[in-house]
Amino acid sequence: MELQETQVNTMPRIGDMAPDFEAVTTKGKIKFSDFAKDKWIVMFSHPADFTPVCTTEMSGFAIRKGEFDALNTELLGLSIDSIHAHLGWVNNVKQNTGVYFDFPIIADIDMKVSKLYGMLQPNESETAAVRAVFFIDPTKKIRLIMYYPLNVGRNMDEILRALEALQTSDKFKVAMPLDWKKGDKVIVPPPKTLDEMQQRIDDDSLEKIDFYLVKKDLK
Ligand code: BEZ
Protein backbone atom coordinates (compact mmCIF):
# COMPACT_ATOMS: atom_id res chain seq x y z
CA MET A 1 0.00 0.00 0.00
CA GLU A 2 2.79 2.36 1.01
CA LEU A 3 4.80 1.45 -2.14
CA GLN A 4 1.79 1.99 -4.40
CA GLU A 5 1.20 5.42 -2.88
CA THR A 6 4.83 6.39 -3.51
CA GLN A 7 4.69 5.19 -7.11
CA VAL A 8 1.52 7.12 -7.86
CA ASN A 9 3.15 10.27 -6.54
CA THR A 10 6.42 10.00 -8.47
CA MET A 11 6.69 13.33 -10.26
CA PRO A 12 9.73 13.94 -12.45
CA ARG A 13 10.57 17.62 -12.56
CA ILE A 14 12.11 20.03 -15.04
CA GLY A 15 15.87 19.37 -15.19
CA ASP A 16 15.55 15.69 -14.18
CA MET A 17 16.70 12.96 -16.55
CA ALA A 18 13.64 11.26 -18.06
CA PRO A 19 13.12 7.90 -16.29
CA ASP A 20 13.84 4.92 -18.54
CA PHE A 21 11.22 2.27 -19.30
CA GLU A 22 10.24 -0.42 -21.78
CA ALA A 23 6.77 -0.36 -23.29
CA VAL A 24 4.49 -1.81 -25.93
CA THR A 25 3.38 0.78 -28.50
CA THR A 26 1.35 0.90 -31.70
CA LYS A 27 4.69 0.85 -33.56
CA GLY A 28 6.15 -2.08 -31.61
CA LYS A 29 8.14 -2.39 -28.39
CA ILE A 30 10.40 0.45 -27.32
CA LYS A 31 13.09 0.99 -24.72
CA PHE A 32 12.92 4.68 -23.98
CA SER A 33 16.68 5.17 -23.61
CA ASP A 34 17.10 3.84 -27.18
CA PHE A 35 14.10 5.71 -28.60
CA ALA A 36 14.63 8.68 -30.92
CA LYS A 37 18.39 8.97 -30.32
CA ASP A 38 19.75 12.51 -30.96
CA LYS A 39 16.23 13.90 -31.23
CA TRP A 40 13.84 15.85 -29.05
CA ILE A 41 10.82 13.90 -27.79
CA VAL A 42 7.38 15.22 -27.01
CA MET A 43 5.74 12.54 -24.88
CA PHE A 44 2.10 13.10 -24.05
CA SER A 45 -0.61 11.19 -22.23
CA HIS A 46 -4.34 11.20 -22.91
CA PRO A 47 -7.06 9.91 -20.56
CA ALA A 48 -8.76 7.36 -22.79
CA ASP A 49 -9.15 6.10 -26.35
CA PHE A 50 -12.52 6.60 -28.11
CA THR A 51 -13.25 9.82 -26.17
CA PRO A 52 -14.02 13.14 -27.83
CA VAL A 53 -11.46 15.61 -26.46
CA CYS A 54 -8.68 13.01 -26.77
CA THR A 55 -9.64 12.36 -30.40
CA THR A 56 -9.32 16.08 -31.22
CA GLU A 57 -5.96 16.30 -29.45
CA MET A 58 -4.45 13.19 -31.02
CA SER A 59 -5.69 14.38 -34.41
CA GLY A 60 -3.98 17.71 -33.72
CA PHE A 61 -0.66 15.96 -33.08
CA ALA A 62 -1.14 13.85 -36.22
CA ILE A 63 -2.08 16.76 -38.49
CA ARG A 64 0.90 18.83 -37.32
CA LYS A 65 3.43 15.98 -37.18
CA GLY A 66 5.36 17.56 -40.07
CA GLU A 67 6.06 20.61 -37.90
CA PHE A 68 7.44 18.37 -35.14
CA ASP A 69 9.56 16.53 -37.74
CA ALA A 70 10.95 19.88 -38.88
CA LEU A 71 11.98 20.55 -35.26
CA ASN A 72 13.85 17.20 -35.07
CA THR A 73 11.21 15.92 -32.66
CA GLU A 74 9.56 12.53 -32.27
CA LEU A 75 6.05 12.23 -30.87
CA LEU A 76 5.20 9.54 -28.30
CA GLY A 77 1.63 9.15 -27.04
CA LEU A 78 0.40 7.18 -24.02
CA SER A 79 -2.74 6.07 -22.29
CA ILE A 80 -3.57 3.23 -19.94
CA ASP A 81 -5.68 1.54 -22.62
CA SER A 82 -4.72 -1.80 -24.20
CA ILE A 83 -2.89 -2.12 -27.50
CA HIS A 84 -6.12 -3.55 -28.98
CA ALA A 85 -8.04 -0.41 -28.00
CA HIS A 86 -5.28 1.78 -29.47
CA LEU A 87 -5.30 -0.11 -32.77
CA GLY A 88 -9.09 0.01 -32.99
CA TRP A 89 -9.17 3.76 -32.22
CA VAL A 90 -6.40 4.65 -34.68
CA ASN A 91 -8.24 2.68 -37.38
CA ASN A 92 -11.61 4.19 -36.43
CA VAL A 93 -10.35 7.79 -36.59
CA LYS A 94 -8.62 7.08 -39.90
CA GLN A 95 -11.84 5.68 -41.37
CA ASN A 96 -14.01 8.51 -39.99
CA THR A 97 -11.78 11.51 -40.68
CA GLY A 98 -8.80 10.37 -42.76
CA VAL A 99 -6.42 11.44 -39.98
CA TYR A 100 -3.81 8.77 -39.18
CA PHE A 101 -1.97 8.72 -35.85
CA ASP A 102 1.41 7.99 -37.41
CA PHE A 103 3.45 7.96 -34.21
CA PRO A 104 3.85 5.37 -31.44
CA ILE A 105 1.20 5.31 -28.72
CA ILE A 106 2.16 3.43 -25.54
CA ALA A 107 -0.35 0.88 -24.23
CA ASP A 108 0.34 1.45 -20.53
CA ILE A 109 -2.14 -1.11 -19.35
CA ASP A 110 -0.20 -1.80 -16.12
CA MET A 111 0.23 1.98 -15.56
CA LYS A 112 3.97 1.52 -15.11
CA VAL A 113 4.98 4.49 -17.27
CA SER A 114 2.13 6.75 -16.12
CA LYS A 115 3.18 6.21 -12.50
CA LEU A 116 6.83 6.77 -13.33
CA TYR A 117 5.99 10.14 -14.91
CA GLY A 118 3.32 11.35 -12.47
CA MET A 119 0.61 11.20 -15.12
CA LEU A 120 -1.84 9.59 -12.69
CA GLN A 121 -3.23 12.34 -10.51
CA PRO A 122 -5.89 10.57 -8.42
CA ASN A 123 -7.70 13.70 -7.27
CA GLU A 124 -8.40 14.46 -10.95
CA SER A 125 -9.06 10.85 -12.00
CA GLU A 126 -8.43 7.48 -10.39
CA THR A 127 -8.89 5.59 -13.65
CA ALA A 128 -7.13 7.66 -16.31
CA ALA A 129 -3.94 9.62 -16.94
CA VAL A 130 -4.25 13.40 -17.03
CA ARG A 131 -3.26 15.29 -20.18
CA ALA A 132 0.50 15.59 -19.61
CA VAL A 133 3.15 16.79 -22.06
CA PHE A 134 6.85 16.16 -21.42
CA PHE A 135 9.41 17.99 -23.57
CA ILE A 136 12.60 15.91 -23.48
CA ASP A 137 15.84 17.04 -25.11
CA PRO A 138 18.33 14.85 -27.04
CA THR A 139 20.27 14.12 -23.81
CA LYS A 140 16.97 12.75 -22.39
CA LYS A 141 16.66 15.60 -19.91
CA ILE A 142 13.14 16.85 -19.13
CA ARG A 143 12.98 20.50 -20.14
CA LEU A 144 9.32 21.47 -19.82
CA ILE A 145 6.20 19.81 -18.43
CA MET A 146 2.55 20.69 -19.01
CA TYR A 147 -0.40 19.18 -17.18
CA TYR A 148 -4.00 19.70 -18.27
CA PRO A 149 -7.12 18.29 -16.62
CA LEU A 150 -9.52 15.84 -18.25
CA ASN A 151 -12.01 18.45 -19.41
CA VAL A 152 -9.69 20.91 -21.21
CA GLY A 153 -7.82 20.07 -24.39
CA ARG A 154 -4.29 21.29 -24.96
CA ASN A 155 -3.19 24.00 -27.41
CA MET A 156 -1.08 22.71 -30.30
CA ASP A 157 0.21 26.18 -31.20
CA GLU A 158 1.52 26.55 -27.64
CA ILE A 159 3.13 23.09 -27.64
CA LEU A 160 4.98 23.89 -30.88
CA ARG A 161 5.82 27.42 -29.71
CA ALA A 162 7.29 26.15 -26.43
CA LEU A 163 9.31 23.47 -28.27
CA GLU A 164 10.76 26.02 -30.69
CA ALA A 165 11.44 28.44 -27.82
CA LEU A 166 13.41 25.78 -25.93
CA GLN A 167 15.45 24.88 -29.00
CA THR A 168 16.11 28.53 -29.91
CA SER A 169 17.09 29.35 -26.34
CA ASP A 170 19.62 26.49 -26.34
CA LYS A 171 21.05 27.36 -29.75
CA PHE A 172 21.56 31.09 -29.18
CA LYS A 173 22.01 31.12 -25.36
CA VAL A 174 19.18 33.62 -24.96
CA ALA A 175 15.88 33.69 -23.10
CA MET A 176 12.42 34.10 -24.52
CA PRO A 177 10.05 36.87 -23.41
CA LEU A 178 6.29 36.72 -22.93
CA ASP A 179 4.48 35.30 -25.96
CA TRP A 180 7.74 34.87 -27.91
CA LYS A 181 7.36 33.33 -31.33
CA LYS A 182 9.78 32.73 -34.19
CA GLY A 183 11.03 36.03 -35.62
CA ASP A 184 10.46 38.05 -32.43
CA LYS A 185 13.27 39.67 -30.48
CA VAL A 186 14.87 37.58 -27.74
CA ILE A 187 16.21 38.50 -24.32
CA VAL A 188 19.95 38.81 -23.81
CA PRO A 189 20.88 37.21 -20.47
CA PRO A 190 21.70 39.78 -17.77
CA PRO A 191 25.37 40.89 -17.56
CA LYS A 192 27.62 39.15 -15.06
CA THR A 193 30.37 41.78 -14.88
CA LEU A 194 30.68 45.57 -15.05
CA ASP A 195 32.52 45.22 -18.39
CA GLU A 196 29.65 43.20 -19.85
CA MET A 197 27.21 45.78 -18.55
CA GLN A 198 29.15 48.62 -20.19
CA GLN A 199 29.41 46.69 -23.49
CA ARG A 200 25.68 46.38 -23.67
CA ILE A 201 25.15 50.02 -22.74
CA ASP A 202 27.45 50.95 -25.66
CA ASP A 203 25.85 48.54 -28.19
CA ASP A 204 23.35 50.54 -30.26
CA SER A 205 22.00 47.45 -32.03
CA LEU A 206 20.27 46.30 -28.82
CA GLU A 207 16.81 47.30 -27.62
CA LYS A 208 17.48 48.48 -24.06
CA ILE A 209 14.78 49.12 -21.51
CA ASP A 210 17.48 49.14 -18.81
CA PHE A 211 20.77 47.28 -18.39
CA TYR A 212 18.94 44.18 -17.09
CA LEU A 213 16.19 44.09 -19.72
CA VAL A 214 17.80 43.98 -23.15
CA LYS A 215 16.40 42.48 -26.33
CA LYS A 216 17.97 41.71 -29.70
CA ASP A 217 17.08 40.29 -33.08
CA LEU A 218 18.45 36.87 -33.95
CA LYS A 219 20.51 36.94 -37.12
C1 BEZ B 1 -12.37 13.22 -23.51
O1 BEZ B 1 -11.31 13.06 -24.12
O2 BEZ B 1 -13.34 13.73 -24.04
C2 BEZ B 1 -12.45 12.80 -22.08
C3 BEZ B 1 -11.70 11.73 -21.65
C4 BEZ B 1 -11.80 11.34 -20.31
C5 BEZ B 1 -12.63 12.02 -19.46
C6 BEZ B 1 -13.34 13.12 -19.91
C7 BEZ B 1 -13.25 13.52 -21.23
PDB file of C-alpha atoms and ligand atoms in Angstrom:
ATOM      1  CA  MET A   1       0.000   0.000   0.000  1.00  0.00           C
ATOM      2  CA  GLU A   2       2.794   2.358   1.008  1.00  0.00           C
ATOM      3  CA  LEU A   3       4.797   1.450  -2.140  1.00  0.00           C
ATOM      4  CA  GLN A   4       1.793   1.992  -4.401  1.00  0.00           C
ATOM      5  CA  GLU A   5       1.199   5.416  -2.880  1.00  0.00           C
ATOM      6  CA  THR A   6       4.828   6.391  -3.509  1.00  0.00           C
ATOM      7  CA  GLN A   7       4.692   5.185  -7.113  1.00  0.00           C
ATOM      8  CA  VAL A   8       1.525   7.122  -7.857  1.00  0.00           C
ATOM      9  CA  ASN A   9       3.153  10.271  -6.537  1.00  0.00           C
ATOM     10  CA  THR A  10       6.423  10.001  -8.473  1.00  0.00           C
ATOM     11  CA  MET A  11       6.691  13.325 -10.257  1.00  0.00           C
ATOM     12  CA  PRO A  12       9.734  13.942 -12.453  1.00  0.00           C
ATOM     13  CA  ARG A  13      10.568  17.622 -12.558  1.00  0.00           C
ATOM     14  CA  ILE A  14      12.113  20.029 -15.039  1.00  0.00           C
ATOM     15  CA  GLY A  15      15.865  19.374 -15.186  1.00  0.00           C
ATOM     16  CA  ASP A  16      15.549  15.693 -14.178  1.00  0.00           C
ATOM     17  CA  MET A  17      16.703  12.961 -16.551  1.00  0.00           C
ATOM     18  CA  ALA A  18      13.641  11.260 -18.061  1.00  0.00           C
ATOM     19  CA  PRO A  19      13.118   7.902 -16.291  1.00  0.00           C
ATOM     20  CA  ASP A  20      13.840   4.924 -18.539  1.00  0.00           C
ATOM     21  CA  PHE A  21      11.223   2.269 -19.298  1.00  0.00           C
ATOM     22  CA  GLU A  22      10.236  -0.420 -21.779  1.00  0.00           C
ATOM     23  CA  ALA A  23       6.769  -0.358 -23.289  1.00  0.00           C
ATOM     24  CA  VAL A  24       4.491  -1.812 -25.928  1.00  0.00           C
ATOM     25  CA  THR A  25       3.382   0.782 -28.496  1.00  0.00           C
ATOM     26  CA  THR A  26       1.352   0.901 -31.699  1.00  0.00           C
ATOM     27  CA  LYS A  27       4.690   0.851 -33.561  1.00  0.00           C
ATOM     28  CA  GLY A  28       6.147  -2.084 -31.605  1.00  0.00           C
ATOM     29  CA  LYS A  29       8.136  -2.395 -28.385  1.00  0.00           C
ATOM     30  CA  ILE A  30      10.399   0.448 -27.319  1.00  0.00           C
ATOM     31  CA  LYS A  31      13.094   0.987 -24.721  1.00  0.00           C
ATOM     32  CA  PHE A  32      12.917   4.680 -23.978  1.00  0.00           C
ATOM     33  CA  SER A  33      16.683   5.171 -23.608  1.00  0.00           C
ATOM     34  CA  ASP A  34      17.104   3.839 -27.181  1.00  0.00           C
ATOM     35  CA  PHE A  35      14.103   5.708 -28.601  1.00  0.00           C
ATOM     36  CA  ALA A  36      14.633   8.684 -30.919  1.00  0.00           C
ATOM     37  CA  LYS A  37      18.388   8.969 -30.317  1.00  0.00           C
ATOM     38  CA  ASP A  38      19.752  12.514 -30.958  1.00  0.00           C
ATOM     39  CA  LYS A  39      16.230  13.901 -31.230  1.00  0.00           C
ATOM     40  CA  TRP A  40      13.839  15.847 -29.051  1.00  0.00           C
ATOM     41  CA  ILE A  41      10.825  13.896 -27.795  1.00  0.00           C
ATOM     42  CA  VAL A  42       7.375  15.224 -27.007  1.00  0.00           C
ATOM     43  CA  MET A  43       5.741  12.540 -24.876  1.00  0.00           C
ATOM     44  CA  PHE A  44       2.096  13.102 -24.046  1.00  0.00           C
ATOM     45  CA  SER A  45      -0.614  11.190 -22.230  1.00  0.00           C
ATOM     46  CA  HIS A  46      -4.335  11.199 -22.906  1.00  0.00           C
ATOM     47  CA  PRO A  47      -7.062   9.913 -20.557  1.00  0.00           C
ATOM     48  CA  ALA A  48      -8.763   7.359 -22.792  1.00  0.00           C
ATOM     49  CA  ASP A  49      -9.151   6.096 -26.352  1.00  0.00           C
ATOM     50  CA  PHE A  50     -12.516   6.600 -28.107  1.00  0.00           C
ATOM     51  CA  THR A  51     -13.255   9.817 -26.174  1.00  0.00           C
ATOM     52  CA  PRO A  52     -14.021  13.141 -27.833  1.00  0.00           C
ATOM     53  CA  VAL A  53     -11.456  15.607 -26.459  1.00  0.00           C
ATOM     54  CA  CYS A  54      -8.677  13.012 -26.771  1.00  0.00           C
ATOM     55  CA  THR A  55      -9.644  12.360 -30.397  1.00  0.00           C
ATOM     56  CA  THR A  56      -9.317  16.078 -31.218  1.00  0.00           C
ATOM     57  CA  GLU A  57      -5.960  16.305 -29.449  1.00  0.00           C
ATOM     58  CA  MET A  58      -4.452  13.186 -31.020  1.00  0.00           C
ATOM     59  CA  SER A  59      -5.692  14.379 -34.412  1.00  0.00           C
ATOM     60  CA  GLY A  60      -3.977  17.710 -33.720  1.00  0.00           C
ATOM     61  CA  PHE A  61      -0.663  15.959 -33.083  1.00  0.00           C
ATOM     62  CA  ALA A  62      -1.138  13.845 -36.217  1.00  0.00           C
ATOM     63  CA  ILE A  63      -2.076  16.765 -38.485  1.00  0.00           C
ATOM     64  CA  ARG A  64       0.899  18.829 -37.319  1.00  0.00           C
ATOM     65  CA  LYS A  65       3.431  15.984 -37.182  1.00  0.00           C
ATOM     66  CA  GLY A  66       5.358  17.556 -40.068  1.00  0.00           C
ATOM     67  CA  GLU A  67       6.058  20.609 -37.902  1.00  0.00           C
ATOM     68  CA  PHE A  68       7.438  18.368 -35.138  1.00  0.00           C
ATOM     69  CA  ASP A  69       9.555  16.528 -37.737  1.00  0.00           C
ATOM     70  CA  ALA A  70      10.954  19.885 -38.882  1.00  0.00           C
ATOM     71  CA  LEU A  71      11.979  20.555 -35.262  1.00  0.00           C
ATOM     72  CA  ASN A  72      13.850  17.205 -35.071  1.00  0.00           C
ATOM     73  CA  THR A  73      11.213  15.922 -32.658  1.00  0.00           C
ATOM     74  CA  GLU A  74       9.557  12.528 -32.270  1.00  0.00           C
ATOM     75  CA  LEU A  75       6.047  12.225 -30.874  1.00  0.00           C
ATOM     76  CA  LEU A  76       5.199   9.541 -28.303  1.00  0.00           C
ATOM     77  CA  GLY A  77       1.629   9.145 -27.037  1.00  0.00           C
ATOM     78  CA  LEU A  78       0.402   7.182 -24.023  1.00  0.00           C
ATOM     79  CA  SER A  79      -2.740   6.074 -22.286  1.00  0.00           C
ATOM     80  CA  ILE A  80      -3.566   3.231 -19.940  1.00  0.00           C
ATOM     81  CA  ASP A  81      -5.676   1.540 -22.624  1.00  0.00           C
ATOM     82  CA  SER A  82      -4.716  -1.799 -24.201  1.00  0.00           C
ATOM     83  CA  ILE A  83      -2.891  -2.121 -27.500  1.00  0.00           C
ATOM     84  CA  HIS A  84      -6.124  -3.546 -28.983  1.00  0.00           C
ATOM     85  CA  ALA A  85      -8.039  -0.411 -28.000  1.00  0.00           C
ATOM     86  CA  HIS A  86      -5.281   1.783 -29.465  1.00  0.00           C
ATOM     87  CA  LEU A  87      -5.300  -0.105 -32.769  1.00  0.00           C
ATOM     88  CA  GLY A  88      -9.087   0.014 -32.987  1.00  0.00           C
ATOM     89  CA  TRP A  89      -9.168   3.759 -32.218  1.00  0.00           C
ATOM     90  CA  VAL A  90      -6.397   4.647 -34.678  1.00  0.00           C
ATOM     91  CA  ASN A  91      -8.236   2.683 -37.379  1.00  0.00           C
ATOM     92  CA  ASN A  92     -11.612   4.195 -36.435  1.00  0.00           C
ATOM     93  CA  VAL A  93     -10.348   7.787 -36.592  1.00  0.00           C
ATOM     94  CA  LYS A  94      -8.623   7.083 -39.902  1.00  0.00           C
ATOM     95  CA  GLN A  95     -11.844   5.685 -41.367  1.00  0.00           C
ATOM     96  CA  ASN A  96     -14.010   8.511 -39.986  1.00  0.00           C
ATOM     97  CA  THR A  97     -11.781  11.507 -40.682  1.00  0.00           C
ATOM     98  CA  GLY A  98      -8.801  10.367 -42.765  1.00  0.00           C
ATOM     99  CA  VAL A  99      -6.415  11.437 -39.984  1.00  0.00           C
ATOM    100  CA  TYR A 100      -3.813   8.768 -39.178  1.00  0.00           C
ATOM    101  CA  PHE A 101      -1.967   8.724 -35.846  1.00  0.00           C
ATOM    102  CA  ASP A 102       1.410   7.986 -37.413  1.00  0.00           C
ATOM    103  CA  PHE A 103       3.454   7.958 -34.210  1.00  0.00           C
ATOM    104  CA  PRO A 104       3.848   5.374 -31.442  1.00  0.00           C
ATOM    105  CA  ILE A 105       1.198   5.305 -28.717  1.00  0.00           C
ATOM    106  CA  ILE A 106       2.160   3.433 -25.541  1.00  0.00           C
ATOM    107  CA  ALA A 107      -0.354   0.882 -24.230  1.00  0.00           C
ATOM    108  CA  ASP A 108       0.343   1.454 -20.533  1.00  0.00           C
ATOM    109  CA  ILE A 109      -2.142  -1.107 -19.354  1.00  0.00           C
ATOM    110  CA  ASP A 110      -0.200  -1.802 -16.116  1.00  0.00           C
ATOM    111  CA  MET A 111       0.228   1.980 -15.558  1.00  0.00           C
ATOM    112  CA  LYS A 112       3.973   1.521 -15.113  1.00  0.00           C
ATOM    113  CA  VAL A 113       4.975   4.490 -17.267  1.00  0.00           C
ATOM    114  CA  SER A 114       2.131   6.748 -16.121  1.00  0.00           C
ATOM    115  CA  LYS A 115       3.177   6.207 -12.501  1.00  0.00           C
ATOM    116  CA  LEU A 116       6.831   6.774 -13.333  1.00  0.00           C
ATOM    117  CA  TYR A 117       5.987  10.144 -14.910  1.00  0.00           C
ATOM    118  CA  GLY A 118       3.324  11.349 -12.467  1.00  0.00           C
ATOM    119  CA  MET A 119       0.611  11.199 -15.122  1.00  0.00           C
ATOM    120  CA  LEU A 120      -1.841   9.594 -12.690  1.00  0.00           C
ATOM    121  CA  GLN A 121      -3.226  12.338 -10.507  1.00  0.00           C
ATOM    122  CA  PRO A 122      -5.890  10.569  -8.415  1.00  0.00           C
ATOM    123  CA  ASN A 123      -7.697  13.700  -7.267  1.00  0.00           C
ATOM    124  CA  GLU A 124      -8.398  14.460 -10.951  1.00  0.00           C
ATOM    125  CA  SER A 125      -9.056  10.853 -12.001  1.00  0.00           C
ATOM    126  CA  GLU A 126      -8.432   7.477 -10.388  1.00  0.00           C
ATOM    127  CA  THR A 127      -8.894   5.595 -13.651  1.00  0.00           C
ATOM    128  CA  ALA A 128      -7.130   7.663 -16.308  1.00  0.00           C
ATOM    129  CA  ALA A 129      -3.944   9.615 -16.939  1.00  0.00           C
ATOM    130  CA  VAL A 130      -4.255  13.399 -17.035  1.00  0.00           C
ATOM    131  CA  ARG A 131      -3.256  15.290 -20.179  1.00  0.00           C
ATOM    132  CA  ALA A 132       0.501  15.590 -19.611  1.00  0.00           C
ATOM    133  CA  VAL A 133       3.145  16.787 -22.062  1.00  0.00           C
ATOM    134  CA  PHE A 134       6.845  16.164 -21.418  1.00  0.00           C
ATOM    135  CA  PHE A 135       9.414  17.992 -23.568  1.00  0.00           C
ATOM    136  CA  ILE A 136      12.595  15.907 -23.484  1.00  0.00           C
ATOM    137  CA  ASP A 137      15.844  17.038 -25.111  1.00  0.00           C
ATOM    138  CA  PRO A 138      18.326  14.847 -27.042  1.00  0.00           C
ATOM    139  CA  THR A 139      20.275  14.118 -23.811  1.00  0.00           C
ATOM    140  CA  LYS A 140      16.972  12.753 -22.391  1.00  0.00           C
ATOM    141  CA  LYS A 141      16.656  15.603 -19.909  1.00  0.00           C
ATOM    142  CA  ILE A 142      13.136  16.853 -19.129  1.00  0.00           C
ATOM    143  CA  ARG A 143      12.984  20.503 -20.139  1.00  0.00           C
ATOM    144  CA  LEU A 144       9.317  21.472 -19.817  1.00  0.00           C
ATOM    145  CA  ILE A 145       6.197  19.813 -18.432  1.00  0.00           C
ATOM    146  CA  MET A 146       2.552  20.690 -19.013  1.00  0.00           C
ATOM    147  CA  TYR A 147      -0.401  19.178 -17.175  1.00  0.00           C
ATOM    148  CA  TYR A 148      -4.005  19.702 -18.273  1.00  0.00           C
ATOM    149  CA  PRO A 149      -7.123  18.287 -16.624  1.00  0.00           C
ATOM    150  CA  LEU A 150      -9.520  15.843 -18.249  1.00  0.00           C
ATOM    151  CA  ASN A 151     -12.009  18.452 -19.412  1.00  0.00           C
ATOM    152  CA  VAL A 152      -9.694  20.910 -21.207  1.00  0.00           C
ATOM    153  CA  GLY A 153      -7.821  20.067 -24.392  1.00  0.00           C
ATOM    154  CA  ARG A 154      -4.285  21.293 -24.963  1.00  0.00           C
ATOM    155  CA  ASN A 155      -3.189  24.002 -27.409  1.00  0.00           C
ATOM    156  CA  MET A 156      -1.076  22.706 -30.305  1.00  0.00           C
ATOM    157  CA  ASP A 157       0.214  26.181 -31.199  1.00  0.00           C
ATOM    158  CA  GLU A 158       1.524  26.552 -27.644  1.00  0.00           C
ATOM    159  CA  ILE A 159       3.133  23.087 -27.645  1.00  0.00           C
ATOM    160  CA  LEU A 160       4.981  23.892 -30.880  1.00  0.00           C
ATOM    161  CA  ARG A 161       5.824  27.421 -29.709  1.00  0.00           C
ATOM    162  CA  ALA A 162       7.286  26.146 -26.429  1.00  0.00           C
ATOM    163  CA  LEU A 163       9.314  23.468 -28.266  1.00  0.00           C
ATOM    164  CA  GLU A 164      10.759  26.021 -30.690  1.00  0.00           C
ATOM    165  CA  ALA A 165      11.438  28.441 -27.819  1.00  0.00           C
ATOM    166  CA  LEU A 166      13.410  25.776 -25.930  1.00  0.00           C
ATOM    167  CA  GLN A 167      15.454  24.882 -28.997  1.00  0.00           C
ATOM    168  CA  THR A 168      16.114  28.530 -29.908  1.00  0.00           C
ATOM    169  CA  SER A 169      17.090  29.353 -26.340  1.00  0.00           C
ATOM    170  CA  ASP A 170      19.617  26.487 -26.342  1.00  0.00           C
ATOM    171  CA  LYS A 171      21.045  27.364 -29.746  1.00  0.00           C
ATOM    172  CA  PHE A 172      21.563  31.092 -29.176  1.00  0.00           C
ATOM    173  CA  LYS A 173      22.007  31.123 -25.358  1.00  0.00           C
ATOM    174  CA  VAL A 174      19.185  33.616 -24.960  1.00  0.00           C
ATOM    175  CA  ALA A 175      15.876  33.692 -23.097  1.00  0.00           C
ATOM    176  CA  MET A 176      12.422  34.101 -24.516  1.00  0.00           C
ATOM    177  CA  PRO A 177      10.047  36.870 -23.414  1.00  0.00           C
ATOM    178  CA  LEU A 178       6.294  36.723 -22.934  1.00  0.00           C
ATOM    179  CA  ASP A 179       4.484  35.298 -25.963  1.00  0.00           C
ATOM    180  CA  TRP A 180       7.741  34.868 -27.910  1.00  0.00           C
ATOM    181  CA  LYS A 181       7.357  33.331 -31.332  1.00  0.00           C
ATOM    182  CA  LYS A 182       9.780  32.732 -34.186  1.00  0.00           C
ATOM    183  CA  GLY A 183      11.035  36.032 -35.624  1.00  0.00           C
ATOM    184  CA  ASP A 184      10.461  38.048 -32.429  1.00  0.00           C
ATOM    185  CA  LYS A 185      13.265  39.675 -30.482  1.00  0.00           C
ATOM    186  CA  VAL A 186      14.870  37.576 -27.742  1.00  0.00           C
ATOM    187  CA  ILE A 187      16.212  38.495 -24.318  1.00  0.00           C
ATOM    188  CA  VAL A 188      19.945  38.812 -23.810  1.00  0.00           C
ATOM    189  CA  PRO A 189      20.877  37.211 -20.466  1.00  0.00           C
ATOM    190  CA  PRO A 190      21.703  39.781 -17.765  1.00  0.00           C
ATOM    191  CA  PRO A 191      25.367  40.895 -17.564  1.00  0.00           C
ATOM    192  CA  LYS A 192      27.618  39.154 -15.058  1.00  0.00           C
ATOM    193  CA  THR A 193      30.366  41.779 -14.877  1.00  0.00           C
ATOM    194  CA  LEU A 194      30.682  45.570 -15.052  1.00  0.00           C
ATOM    195  CA  ASP A 195      32.517  45.220 -18.391  1.00  0.00           C
ATOM    196  CA  GLU A 196      29.647  43.196 -19.847  1.00  0.00           C
ATOM    197  CA  MET A 197      27.212  45.777 -18.550  1.00  0.00           C
ATOM    198  CA  GLN A 198      29.149  48.625 -20.188  1.00  0.00           C
ATOM    199  CA  GLN A 199      29.412  46.692 -23.493  1.00  0.00           C
ATOM    200  CA  ARG A 200      25.684  46.381 -23.670  1.00  0.00           C
ATOM    201  CA  ILE A 201      25.151  50.025 -22.740  1.00  0.00           C
ATOM    202  CA  ASP A 202      27.447  50.947 -25.664  1.00  0.00           C
ATOM    203  CA  ASP A 203      25.846  48.542 -28.188  1.00  0.00           C
ATOM    204  CA  ASP A 204      23.353  50.541 -30.255  1.00  0.00           C
ATOM    205  CA  SER A 205      21.995  47.450 -32.033  1.00  0.00           C
ATOM    206  CA  LEU A 206      20.268  46.295 -28.824  1.00  0.00           C
ATOM    207  CA  GLU A 207      16.815  47.302 -27.623  1.00  0.00           C
ATOM    208  CA  LYS A 208      17.483  48.480 -24.065  1.00  0.00           C
ATOM    209  CA  ILE A 209      14.785  49.123 -21.507  1.00  0.00           C
ATOM    210  CA  ASP A 210      17.475  49.144 -18.815  1.00  0.00           C
ATOM    211  CA  PHE A 211      20.774  47.277 -18.385  1.00  0.00           C
ATOM    212  CA  TYR A 212      18.944  44.182 -17.086  1.00  0.00           C
ATOM    213  CA  LEU A 213      16.186  44.088 -19.716  1.00  0.00           C
ATOM    214  CA  VAL A 214      17.801  43.981 -23.148  1.00  0.00           C
ATOM    215  CA  LYS A 215      16.397  42.478 -26.334  1.00  0.00           C
ATOM    216  CA  LYS A 216      17.968  41.711 -29.701  1.00  0.00           C
ATOM    217  CA  ASP A 217      17.084  40.287 -33.084  1.00  0.00           C
ATOM    218  CA  LEU A 218      18.449  36.866 -33.955  1.00  0.00           C
ATOM    219  CA  LYS A 219      20.506  36.941 -37.116  1.00  0.00           C
TER     220      LYS A 219
HETATM  221  C1  BEZ B   1     -12.371  13.215 -23.514  1.00  0.00           C
HETATM  222  O1  BEZ B   1     -11.311  13.056 -24.122  1.00  0.00           O
HETATM  223  O2  BEZ B   1     -13.340  13.725 -24.037  1.00  0.00           O
HETATM  224  C2  BEZ B   1     -12.455  12.797 -22.083  1.00  0.00           C
HETATM  225  C3  BEZ B   1     -11.705  11.726 -21.646  1.00  0.00           C
HETATM  226  C4  BEZ B   1     -11.805  11.335 -20.307  1.00  0.00           C
HETATM  227  C5  BEZ B   1     -12.633  12.017 -19.455  1.00  0.00           C
HETATM  228  C6  BEZ B   1     -13.338  13.122 -19.906  1.00  0.00           C
HETATM  229  C7  BEZ B   1     -13.246  13.517 -21.234  1.00  0.00           C
END
